[in-house]
Amino acid sequence: MQELTKRPTAPSILSTHLESTVKQFQSLMAVIIIFTEIASPIPLYGLQDLSISPAEAVLYSPETKTLPRTGELALRRAIPANTNMKTIQDSLEDISYLLRIPQRKPFGTMEGNVKKALKIATDEKASILASIPAELKEEGSVLYTSLVDGKDGLQKLVQYIKDKDPDKVSVCLASTLDTIAQLELLQAPGLSFLLPQQYLKYPRLTGRGIVEFTVEKVDGSAFSPESAGEAKSTAKIQVVIDGFSAPLTAGNFAKLVVDGAYDGMKLTCANQAILSDSEVGKTTGYSVPLEIKPAGQFEPLYRTTLSIQDGELPVLPLSVYGAVAMAHSDVSDENSSPSQFFFYLYDKRNSGLGGLSFDEGQFSVFGYTTVGRDILPQIKTGDIIRSAKLVEGQDRLVLPSQDN
């Protein structure tokens, strides 16, 4: 009887066995996760809440949470403007993240952010307007008034937040941030840094430009029409190119566009990218150095990539759908191709655990698709660029001969 009472009961045997099995299973899963994350670029969704694996430690940087995920946001942050305007911008961009919180949204925090922005805008009006060149003062004053008291300005944004209407807050916020970007562009009419002397032999863009592509299908098919539109064999794509952060790369590209180098060029679809042909006929570009401006830095780095593992992130990230970058030179990765560029089709499923492309910080990104992003996935190998035109920014394109 004593022996019988000392024997464990069936439930305790099962419990002990189950605990042992669970521990073995957890250990096995940890090994599988680490191996899979190292061997595959595809993140394992739903498992990120586990303790950080060695692979995640390599690929994850806390700063990636602040990396812009849209072209519009990246372009807005890249404008070198008045510090007061940047503080206002940062305060309002925080609201974009707060709006994503489901159910009980922190409207009190949002209101505090807007009131902070409104106070800076009011108290620092003279400083904000003083940063605008004299010939643009009138336009700047109109935009300032719109920012503070306009139909979709800060005062109205406060009211929508008090009404706890997230839809109206979202629409008004987007309009307000657009006004801020327009004001900042007036404050930054040129480059905020001096280019190294040895690079003055290259074309450069001293601000923003807009390139409009007309893309054509040559196999008889058509691009899907917009709502109630007509299917056509051609479609328009607009790209904003940024000389503030990549003046040499954007300048070389803008010159090629003006020279007609891309007219009639065939496109090739590769993994997550749409590439132009590497040959541009008689017109040749410059093999400009790799040009990447790190976040928080005053000027670009040249002929060097960024160390993402060490927390270095670019002002113009590749990890945005529709990013536009130059391919590498076929001679050296320290230079960009003289003419070959690509549209990057960012896909989070094929990115690292920080949501970053595995090629982040390796290419000269110089712009983003702002119109026609829906056209990009419809482009197939063999489609052509019927025409490419620099529709805005030609007055900011400086050619080497103009320096003499």
Short mmCIF file of C-alpha atoms in Angstrom, two decimals:
data_model
loop_
_atom_site.label_atom_id
_atom_site.label_comp_id
_atom_site.label_asym_id
_atom_site.label_seq_id
_atom_site.Cartn_x
_atom_site.Cartn_y
_atom_site.Cartn_z
CA MET A 1 0.00 0.00 0.00
CA GLN A 2 2.85 2.37 0.83
CA GLU A 3 4.45 1.66 -2.53
CA LEU A 4 1.14 2.26 -4.25
CA THR A 5 0.63 5.60 -2.53
CA LYS A 6 4.15 6.70 -3.52
CA ARG A 7 3.55 5.98 -7.20
CA PRO A 8 2.58 9.08 -9.14
CA THR A 9 -0.97 9.28 -10.37
CA ALA A 10 -1.84 9.20 -14.10
CA PRO A 11 -2.47 13.00 -14.27
CA SER A 12 0.94 13.78 -12.71
CA ILE A 13 2.69 11.43 -15.14
CA LEU A 14 0.95 13.11 -18.07
CA SER A 15 1.71 16.55 -16.67
CA THR A 16 5.41 15.77 -16.25
CA HIS A 17 5.59 14.21 -19.69
CA LEU A 18 3.71 17.14 -21.24
CA GLU A 19 6.03 19.71 -19.63
CA SER A 20 9.05 17.84 -20.95
CA THR A 21 7.54 17.61 -24.42
CA VAL A 22 6.70 21.34 -24.46
CA LYS A 23 10.25 22.28 -23.47
CA GLN A 24 11.68 20.05 -26.21
CA PHE A 25 9.24 21.52 -28.74
CA GLN A 26 10.15 25.11 -27.73
CA SER A 27 13.84 24.36 -28.10
CA LEU A 28 13.25 22.77 -31.50
CA MET A 29 11.15 25.73 -32.67
CA ALA A 30 13.84 28.20 -31.57
CA VAL A 31 16.43 26.35 -33.67
CA ILE A 32 14.06 26.24 -36.68
CA ILE A 33 13.24 29.96 -36.39
CA ILE A 34 16.90 31.01 -36.20
CA PHE A 35 17.88 28.77 -39.13
CA THR A 36 14.95 29.84 -41.27
CA GLU A 37 15.44 33.56 -40.64
CA ILE A 38 19.09 33.32 -41.61
CA ALA A 39 18.44 31.20 -44.70
CA SER A 40 15.32 32.99 -45.98
CA PRO A 41 14.49 36.65 -46.64
CA ILE A 42 10.85 36.05 -45.83
CA PRO A 43 9.87 37.11 -42.28
CA LEU A 44 7.90 34.67 -40.18
CA TYR A 45 4.74 36.57 -39.40
CA GLY A 46 3.15 36.05 -36.03
CA LEU A 47 6.43 34.96 -34.42
CA GLN A 48 8.01 38.39 -33.99
CA ASP A 49 6.73 38.62 -30.41
CA LEU A 50 9.13 35.90 -29.31
CA SER A 51 12.45 36.89 -27.78
CA ILE A 52 14.82 38.41 -30.36
CA SER A 53 16.75 35.77 -32.25
CA PRO A 54 20.37 36.26 -33.37
CA ALA A 55 19.12 36.79 -36.93
CA GLU A 56 16.70 39.48 -35.77
CA ALA A 57 19.40 41.18 -33.75
CA VAL A 58 21.42 41.57 -36.94
CA LEU A 59 18.55 42.77 -39.11
CA TYR A 60 16.59 44.88 -36.66
CA SER A 61 17.36 48.45 -35.69
CA PRO A 62 15.08 50.39 -33.30
CA GLU A 63 15.38 53.42 -35.60
CA THR A 64 13.58 51.60 -38.42
CA LYS A 65 10.30 52.46 -36.72
CA THR A 66 10.84 56.09 -37.75
CA LEU A 67 11.87 55.28 -41.32
CA PRO A 68 9.44 56.85 -43.82
CA ARG A 69 7.26 54.25 -45.50
CA THR A 70 5.82 56.41 -48.28
CA GLY A 71 7.50 58.49 -50.94
CA GLU A 72 5.58 61.59 -49.90
CA LEU A 73 6.74 61.29 -46.29
CA ALA A 74 10.36 60.64 -47.30
CA LEU A 75 10.36 63.64 -49.65
CA ARG A 76 8.83 65.91 -46.99
CA ARG A 77 11.40 64.92 -44.40
CA ALA A 78 14.22 65.46 -46.89
CA ILE A 79 13.50 69.18 -47.33
CA PRO A 80 16.19 71.27 -45.57
CA ALA A 81 13.95 73.89 -43.99
CA ASN A 82 13.58 76.21 -40.98
CA THR A 83 13.97 74.31 -37.67
CA ASN A 84 10.65 75.67 -36.40
CA MET A 85 8.89 74.24 -39.43
CA LYS A 86 10.58 70.89 -38.88
CA THR A 87 9.41 70.85 -35.25
CA ILE A 88 5.85 71.57 -36.38
CA GLN A 89 6.12 68.85 -39.00
CA ASP A 90 7.42 66.25 -36.53
CA SER A 91 4.65 67.05 -34.06
CA LEU A 92 1.95 66.55 -36.71
CA GLU A 93 3.50 63.44 -38.24
CA ASP A 94 3.23 61.78 -34.83
CA ILE A 95 -0.54 62.09 -35.19
CA SER A 96 -0.39 59.91 -38.31
CA TYR A 97 0.89 57.07 -36.11
CA LEU A 98 -1.64 57.76 -33.35
CA LEU A 99 -4.50 57.54 -35.86
CA ARG A 100 -3.52 53.94 -36.61
CA ILE A 101 -4.32 52.87 -33.05
CA PRO A 102 -7.54 50.85 -33.22
CA GLN A 103 -10.61 51.49 -31.08
CA ARG A 104 -9.75 54.06 -28.37
CA LYS A 105 -7.61 56.62 -30.15
CA PRO A 106 -5.58 59.01 -27.98
CA PHE A 107 -7.34 62.22 -29.05
CA GLY A 108 -5.98 64.03 -26.00
CA THR A 109 -2.40 63.41 -27.11
CA MET A 110 -3.30 64.43 -30.67
CA GLU A 111 -4.79 67.70 -29.43
CA GLY A 112 -1.65 68.41 -27.44
CA ASN A 113 0.50 67.83 -30.53
CA VAL A 114 -1.54 70.23 -32.66
CA LYS A 115 -1.64 72.91 -29.98
CA LYS A 116 2.15 72.62 -29.66
CA ALA A 117 2.48 73.06 -33.43
CA LEU A 118 0.03 75.98 -33.40
CA LYS A 119 1.95 77.74 -30.63
CA ILE A 120 5.24 77.43 -32.51
CA ALA A 121 3.62 78.64 -35.74
CA THR A 122 2.17 81.65 -33.95
CA ASP A 123 5.14 82.55 -31.75
CA GLU A 124 7.73 82.02 -34.49
CA LYS A 125 5.86 83.58 -37.40
CA ALA A 126 8.59 86.16 -38.03
CA SER A 127 11.33 83.50 -38.04
CA ILE A 128 9.36 81.23 -40.37
CA LEU A 129 8.67 83.97 -42.91
CA ALA A 130 12.20 85.38 -42.62
CA SER A 131 13.55 82.08 -43.98
CA ILE A 132 11.73 82.66 -47.29
CA PRO A 133 13.52 84.62 -50.05
CA ALA A 134 12.14 88.09 -50.74
CA GLU A 135 10.74 87.19 -54.17
CA LEU A 136 8.72 84.35 -52.61
CA LYS A 137 7.52 86.21 -49.48
CA GLU A 138 4.02 86.87 -50.80
CA GLU A 139 3.45 83.21 -51.66
CA GLY A 140 4.90 82.25 -48.28
CA SER A 141 2.53 84.60 -46.41
CA VAL A 142 -0.47 83.05 -48.17
CA LEU A 143 0.69 79.55 -47.26
CA TYR A 144 1.37 80.56 -43.65
CA THR A 145 -2.16 81.96 -43.28
CA SER A 146 -3.56 78.77 -44.79
CA LEU A 147 -1.50 76.69 -42.35
CA VAL A 148 -2.80 78.48 -39.27
CA ASP A 149 -6.31 79.65 -40.14
CA GLY A 150 -7.14 77.93 -43.44
CA LYS A 151 -10.02 75.60 -44.25
CA ASP A 152 -7.78 72.62 -43.46
CA GLY A 153 -5.32 74.42 -41.18
CA LEU A 154 -4.20 73.88 -37.61
CA GLN A 155 -7.20 75.62 -36.01
CA LYS A 156 -9.60 73.39 -37.92
CA LEU A 157 -7.52 70.32 -37.09
CA VAL A 158 -7.89 71.06 -33.37
CA GLN A 159 -11.67 71.24 -33.81
CA TYR A 160 -11.87 67.89 -35.63
CA ILE A 161 -9.80 66.27 -32.88
CA LYS A 162 -12.10 67.69 -30.21
CA ASP A 163 -15.03 66.25 -32.19
CA LYS A 164 -13.23 62.88 -32.15
CA ASP A 165 -13.79 62.43 -35.87
CA PRO A 166 -10.82 60.33 -37.10
CA ASP A 167 -11.83 60.56 -40.79
CA LYS A 168 -11.90 64.35 -40.79
CA VAL A 169 -8.73 64.45 -38.72
CA SER A 170 -6.96 62.26 -41.28
CA VAL A 171 -8.04 64.36 -44.28
CA CYS A 172 -7.25 67.65 -42.56
CA LEU A 173 -3.90 66.37 -41.33
CA ALA A 174 -2.85 65.34 -44.85
CA SER A 175 -3.77 68.77 -46.17
CA THR A 176 -1.91 70.52 -43.35
CA LEU A 177 1.24 68.47 -43.92
CA ASP A 178 1.05 69.26 -47.63
CA THR A 179 0.93 72.99 -46.80
CA ILE A 180 3.93 72.55 -44.51
CA ALA A 181 5.87 70.87 -47.33
CA GLN A 182 5.07 73.76 -49.68
CA LEU A 183 6.27 76.28 -47.10
CA GLU A 184 9.45 74.30 -46.50
CA LEU A 185 10.19 74.16 -50.22
CA LEU A 186 10.02 77.96 -50.32
CA GLN A 187 12.49 78.07 -47.43
CA ALA A 188 14.93 75.75 -49.24
CA PRO A 189 15.40 77.15 -52.75
CA GLY A 190 18.87 75.54 -53.16
CA LEU A 191 21.41 73.15 -51.66
CA SER A 192 22.15 73.55 -47.97
CA PHE A 193 25.73 72.26 -48.36
CA LEU A 194 28.70 72.74 -50.67
CA LEU A 195 29.58 69.92 -53.03
CA PRO A 196 33.19 68.66 -52.95
CA GLN A 197 35.27 70.45 -55.60
CA GLN A 198 36.04 67.26 -57.52
CA TYR A 199 32.32 66.66 -58.12
CA LEU A 200 31.54 70.01 -59.74
CA LYS A 201 32.30 68.42 -63.12
CA TYR A 202 28.99 66.54 -62.91
CA PRO A 203 25.47 67.86 -63.60
CA ARG A 204 23.57 68.60 -60.40
CA LEU A 205 20.02 69.34 -59.37
CA THR A 206 19.81 72.07 -56.72
CA GLY A 207 16.30 71.27 -55.51
CA ARG A 208 13.31 69.26 -56.68
CA GLY A 209 12.22 68.18 -60.12
CA ILE A 210 9.33 66.17 -61.57
CA VAL A 211 9.79 63.65 -64.39
CA GLU A 212 6.76 62.37 -66.26
CA PHE A 213 7.05 59.01 -68.01
CA THR A 214 4.67 57.79 -70.68
CA VAL A 215 4.89 54.01 -70.58
CA GLU A 216 3.53 51.91 -73.44
CA LYS A 217 2.60 48.26 -73.82
CA VAL A 218 3.83 46.81 -77.09
CA ASP A 219 2.13 43.39 -77.00
CA GLY A 220 -1.36 44.68 -77.78
CA SER A 221 -2.56 44.57 -74.17
CA ALA A 222 -3.69 47.56 -72.10
CA PHE A 223 -3.19 49.04 -68.66
CA SER A 224 -6.13 48.58 -66.29
CA PRO A 225 -8.22 51.75 -66.36
CA GLU A 226 -8.89 53.93 -63.36
CA SER A 227 -12.47 53.96 -62.06
CA ALA A 228 -14.87 54.24 -65.02
CA GLY A 229 -11.92 55.00 -67.29
CA GLU A 230 -10.97 53.52 -70.62
CA ALA A 231 -8.26 50.88 -70.94
CA LYS A 232 -5.31 52.22 -72.92
CA SER A 233 -1.99 50.92 -74.14
CA THR A 234 -0.20 53.90 -72.55
CA ALA A 235 -0.08 55.20 -68.98
CA LYS A 236 1.49 58.13 -67.13
CA ILE A 237 3.90 57.86 -64.22
CA GLN A 238 5.31 60.85 -62.33
CA VAL A 239 8.46 60.75 -60.25
CA VAL A 240 9.66 63.50 -57.92
CA ILE A 241 13.46 63.60 -58.02
CA ASP A 242 15.29 65.05 -55.03
CA GLY A 243 18.40 67.15 -55.47
CA PHE A 244 18.40 68.16 -51.81
CA SER A 245 19.65 64.71 -50.81
CA ALA A 246 21.15 63.36 -54.06
CA PRO A 247 22.15 66.36 -56.22
CA LEU A 248 24.62 64.53 -58.47
CA THR A 249 22.46 61.47 -59.06
CA ALA A 250 19.30 63.50 -59.64
CA GLY A 251 21.22 65.97 -61.81
CA ASN A 252 22.68 63.27 -64.05
CA PHE A 253 19.26 61.64 -64.39
CA ALA A 254 17.54 64.96 -65.16
CA LYS A 255 20.09 65.74 -67.89
CA LEU A 256 19.52 62.32 -69.48
CA VAL A 257 15.77 62.96 -69.45
CA VAL A 258 16.21 66.39 -71.06
CA ASP A 259 18.49 64.84 -73.70
CA GLY A 260 15.81 62.27 -74.58
CA ALA A 261 17.99 59.35 -73.54
CA TYR A 262 15.09 57.29 -72.20
CA ASP A 263 12.63 57.87 -75.03
CA GLY A 264 11.79 54.51 -76.59
CA MET A 265 13.79 52.55 -74.01
CA LYS A 266 12.74 48.98 -73.19
CA LEU A 267 11.94 47.99 -69.62
CA THR A 268 12.81 44.69 -67.96
CA CYS A 269 11.08 43.25 -64.91
CA ALA A 270 13.32 41.57 -62.36
CA ASN A 271 12.76 40.48 -58.77
CA GLN A 272 11.08 43.46 -57.05
CA ALA A 273 12.35 45.91 -59.66
CA ILE A 274 11.64 47.37 -63.09
CA LEU A 275 14.91 48.20 -64.82
CA SER A 276 15.67 50.38 -67.80
CA ASP A 277 18.08 49.13 -70.44
CA SER A 278 21.71 49.76 -69.61
CA GLU A 279 22.37 51.22 -73.07
CA VAL A 280 21.03 54.66 -74.00
CA GLY A 281 22.30 54.95 -77.54
CA LYS A 282 24.34 57.99 -78.51
CA THR A 283 23.49 59.90 -75.34
CA THR A 284 25.64 58.93 -72.40
CA GLY A 285 25.42 59.91 -68.78
CA TYR A 286 28.06 60.46 -66.15
CA SER A 287 29.28 57.64 -63.94
CA VAL A 288 28.66 59.65 -60.78
CA PRO A 289 29.84 58.31 -57.43
CA LEU A 290 27.48 56.35 -55.21
CA GLU A 291 25.63 59.09 -53.33
CA ILE A 292 23.69 58.40 -50.12
CA LYS A 293 22.72 60.95 -47.48
CA PRO A 294 22.43 59.36 -44.01
CA ALA A 295 19.58 60.46 -41.76
CA GLY A 296 20.73 63.12 -39.34
CA GLN A 297 23.69 64.14 -41.49
CA PHE A 298 24.18 67.49 -43.20
CA GLU A 299 25.44 66.21 -46.55
CA PRO A 300 25.65 62.99 -48.59
CA LEU A 301 28.36 60.37 -48.35
CA TYR A 302 30.12 59.41 -51.57
CA ARG A 303 31.48 56.09 -52.82
CA THR A 304 30.37 54.26 -49.67
CA THR A 305 27.35 52.25 -48.58
CA LEU A 306 25.58 52.50 -45.24
CA SER A 307 25.90 49.98 -42.43
CA ILE A 308 22.26 49.25 -41.67
CA GLN A 309 23.25 46.77 -38.96
CA ASP A 310 24.94 49.63 -37.10
CA GLY A 311 21.83 51.79 -37.31
CA GLU A 312 22.79 53.91 -40.34
CA LEU A 313 19.68 54.77 -42.34
CA PRO A 314 19.31 56.93 -45.46
CA VAL A 315 17.22 60.08 -45.79
CA LEU A 316 15.81 58.57 -48.99
CA PRO A 317 15.17 54.90 -48.17
CA LEU A 318 14.92 52.17 -50.78
CA SER A 319 12.31 50.37 -48.64
CA VAL A 320 9.40 52.31 -50.17
CA TYR A 321 7.18 51.06 -52.99
CA GLY A 322 7.99 53.08 -56.09
CA ALA A 323 11.43 54.29 -54.97
CA VAL A 324 13.65 55.22 -57.92
CA ALA A 325 17.38 54.51 -57.82
CA MET A 326 20.37 54.12 -60.09
CA ALA A 327 21.85 50.69 -60.71
CA HIS A 328 25.51 50.16 -59.89
CA SER A 329 28.23 50.75 -62.42
CA ASP A 330 29.41 47.55 -64.09
CA VAL A 331 32.97 48.65 -63.26
CA SER A 332 32.67 49.39 -59.53
CA ASP A 333 29.96 49.40 -56.87
CA GLU A 334 31.42 52.69 -55.67
CA ASN A 335 29.83 54.35 -58.69
CA SER A 336 26.32 54.40 -60.08
CA SER A 337 25.56 53.35 -63.63
CA PRO A 338 25.80 56.27 -66.09
CA SER A 339 22.19 55.72 -67.15
CA GLN A 340 20.51 52.52 -65.93
CA PHE A 341 17.87 53.17 -63.26
CA PHE A 342 15.13 51.11 -61.67
CA PHE A 343 11.75 51.39 -59.97
CA TYR A 344 11.87 49.43 -56.72
CA LEU A 345 8.75 47.39 -55.91
CA TYR A 346 9.17 47.10 -52.16
CA ASP A 347 7.50 44.07 -50.64
CA LYS A 348 7.54 43.66 -46.86
CA ARG A 349 7.22 39.89 -47.25
CA ASN A 350 10.68 39.82 -48.83
CA SER A 351 12.34 42.15 -46.35
CA GLY A 352 14.31 41.83 -43.15
CA LEU A 353 12.76 41.75 -39.70
CA GLY A 354 13.04 45.52 -39.38
CA GLY A 355 10.88 45.85 -42.49
CA LEU A 356 13.93 46.96 -44.47
CA SER A 357 14.97 45.81 -47.91
CA PHE A 358 18.06 43.63 -47.84
CA ASP A 359 19.57 46.17 -50.28
CA GLU A 360 18.83 49.18 -48.07
CA GLY A 361 21.70 51.66 -48.04
CA GLN A 362 23.41 50.06 -51.05
CA PHE A 363 22.04 52.16 -53.95
CA SER A 364 21.69 55.85 -54.78
CA VAL A 365 17.98 56.50 -54.32
CA PHE A 366 17.06 59.87 -55.82
CA GLY A 367 13.27 60.00 -56.02
CA TYR A 368 9.87 58.39 -55.63
CA THR A 369 6.89 57.58 -57.79
CA THR A 370 4.10 59.93 -56.68
CA VAL A 371 1.61 59.43 -59.53
CA GLY A 372 0.94 56.08 -61.19
CA ARG A 373 2.10 53.70 -58.47
CA ASP A 374 -0.77 51.45 -59.52
CA ILE A 375 0.77 51.27 -63.00
CA LEU A 376 4.09 49.83 -61.82
CA PRO A 377 2.89 46.26 -61.11
CA GLN A 378 1.23 46.18 -64.54
CA ILE A 379 4.47 46.81 -66.40
CA LYS A 380 5.90 43.70 -68.08
CA THR A 381 9.25 42.93 -69.66
CA GLY A 382 9.30 44.41 -73.14
CA ASP A 383 7.10 47.41 -72.37
CA ILE A 384 8.77 50.68 -73.29
CA ILE A 385 9.18 54.22 -72.08
CA ARG A 386 7.53 56.08 -74.94
CA SER A 387 8.76 59.39 -73.54
CA ALA A 388 10.31 60.91 -70.42
CA LYS A 389 10.03 64.64 -69.77
CA LEU A 390 11.35 66.93 -67.06
CA VAL A 391 8.09 68.81 -66.47
CA GLU A 392 9.37 70.74 -63.46
CA GLY A 393 12.81 71.68 -62.18
CA GLN A 394 14.77 72.45 -65.33
CA ASP A 395 15.67 75.84 -63.84
CA ARG A 396 17.39 73.96 -60.98
CA LEU A 397 19.49 71.77 -63.27
CA VAL A 398 23.07 73.03 -63.28
CA LEU A 399 25.33 71.71 -66.07
CA PRO A 400 29.11 71.64 -65.77
CA SER A 401 29.58 74.19 -68.57
CA GLN A 402 27.59 76.72 -66.56
CA ASP A 403 30.34 76.83 -63.92
CA ASN A 404 32.88 78.28 -66.34
#
